[in-house]
Amino acid sequence: MVTNCEVLNNKLVNLLRSQVRSECRIRNHYGPAELTINCTNHLIDLNKDQTDIPIGQSLPNYQLLILDMFLQTVGIGQEGELVVGGVGVFAGYRGRDDLTAQVMININEQIFYKTGDLVQMDSNGLIHYVGRRDFQVKLRGQRIELQEIVQCLLILTSITTCVVIKWDENHLVAYVQSDNINVEQLRHHCQSNLPSHIIPSMFVILEKLPLSPNAKVDRKRLPPLDLSLLTLSSTSSSLTTALDNRFNLPQNQLEKQIHDI
C-alpha cells in the first residue's frame, strides 16, 4: 500500500494497520504533480508508533537537495526547502513562463524544481516533511510553522482534519472538523503540547471543512470570523468559536487605533 498527497500521521497509520493483513507493507511516498507524483519512498515500520513519519529517501533517478534561502545546502536536522532534480521533473507550466521561471533553477547544468516544501534530514538520512514555505507566518516577531499546530491537533482522534490561519497581525485561528469535541478540550490539548506563543487564540469547530476540487481544505471558503458571538449556528453546519481570554476586542475608535499599532 502506498500513501501520498497529505501528511501521513500515526493516527492514520494505526487505522490502516487495523484494516489490512499482517503481511501488508505500507510505504509513504512524496511528490507533487510537477515531479510526476512520486520522488521519495519510506517503508513504515508497523511494529512501532511514530509521531513523525518520514517521507523517506529519493527514488531511483531523482536527486534531492535541501537548500536554504541562499541556495546553500543545510546540515543534518536543519530546515530548508526541498529542491528536486531528475527524470520526473516537468517541462514547465504551459503558457506561464513567468511561473515556470519562479520554480525552476539550474544547478550544475541540471534543472531542479523548487517544491516550496520545507523539510529536514535526520541522522539516518531520512527526510521529514515540515510544512509549506508559504504557510510559515511571523507572529509577534517570532516565525511560526502552522503545520506544527495542525499536527498537534490531529493527534486527537475526534478530529478528522483541521487548518490553522493567521488572523490580523497577532492571532492564530484553528478551524477544526469534528462532531465530538469542544473548545475547552482543544485549548487544553494545545496548552499541554505546544509552546504558549503558538497556541491559537480562537478555535472554530465545523461539521465539515470546505474542500477544493482536489480534496484539499479550501482556505478561501472558510467561514468568516464573527467576533461578536461566542456561538454561531448556520443551516449548513454548526460552528463554535471561543476567543482567548487574554484578548479583548477594541470597544471604540480610539482603542481600535491603539490596537492597530
Short mmCIF file of C-alpha atoms in Angstrom, two decimals, residues 116-119 129-135 147:
data_model
loop_
_atom_site.label_atom_id
_atom_site.label_comp_id
_atom_site.label_asym_id
_atom_site.label_seq_id
_atom_site.Cartn_x
_atom_site.Cartn_y
_atom_site.Cartn_z
CA GLY A 116 8.10 25.18 -1.80
CA ASP A 117 8.05 22.45 0.87
CA LEU A 118 10.17 22.75 3.99
CA VAL A 119 11.89 19.56 5.14
CA TYR A 129 8.25 16.93 5.93
CA VAL A 130 7.88 20.14 7.97
CA GLY A 131 5.33 22.18 6.02
CA ARG A 132 4.77 24.61 3.20
CA ARG A 133 7.14 27.54 2.95
CA ASP A 134 4.18 29.84 2.29
CA PHE A 135 2.43 28.54 5.44
CA GLN A 147 1.77 22.76 10.20
#
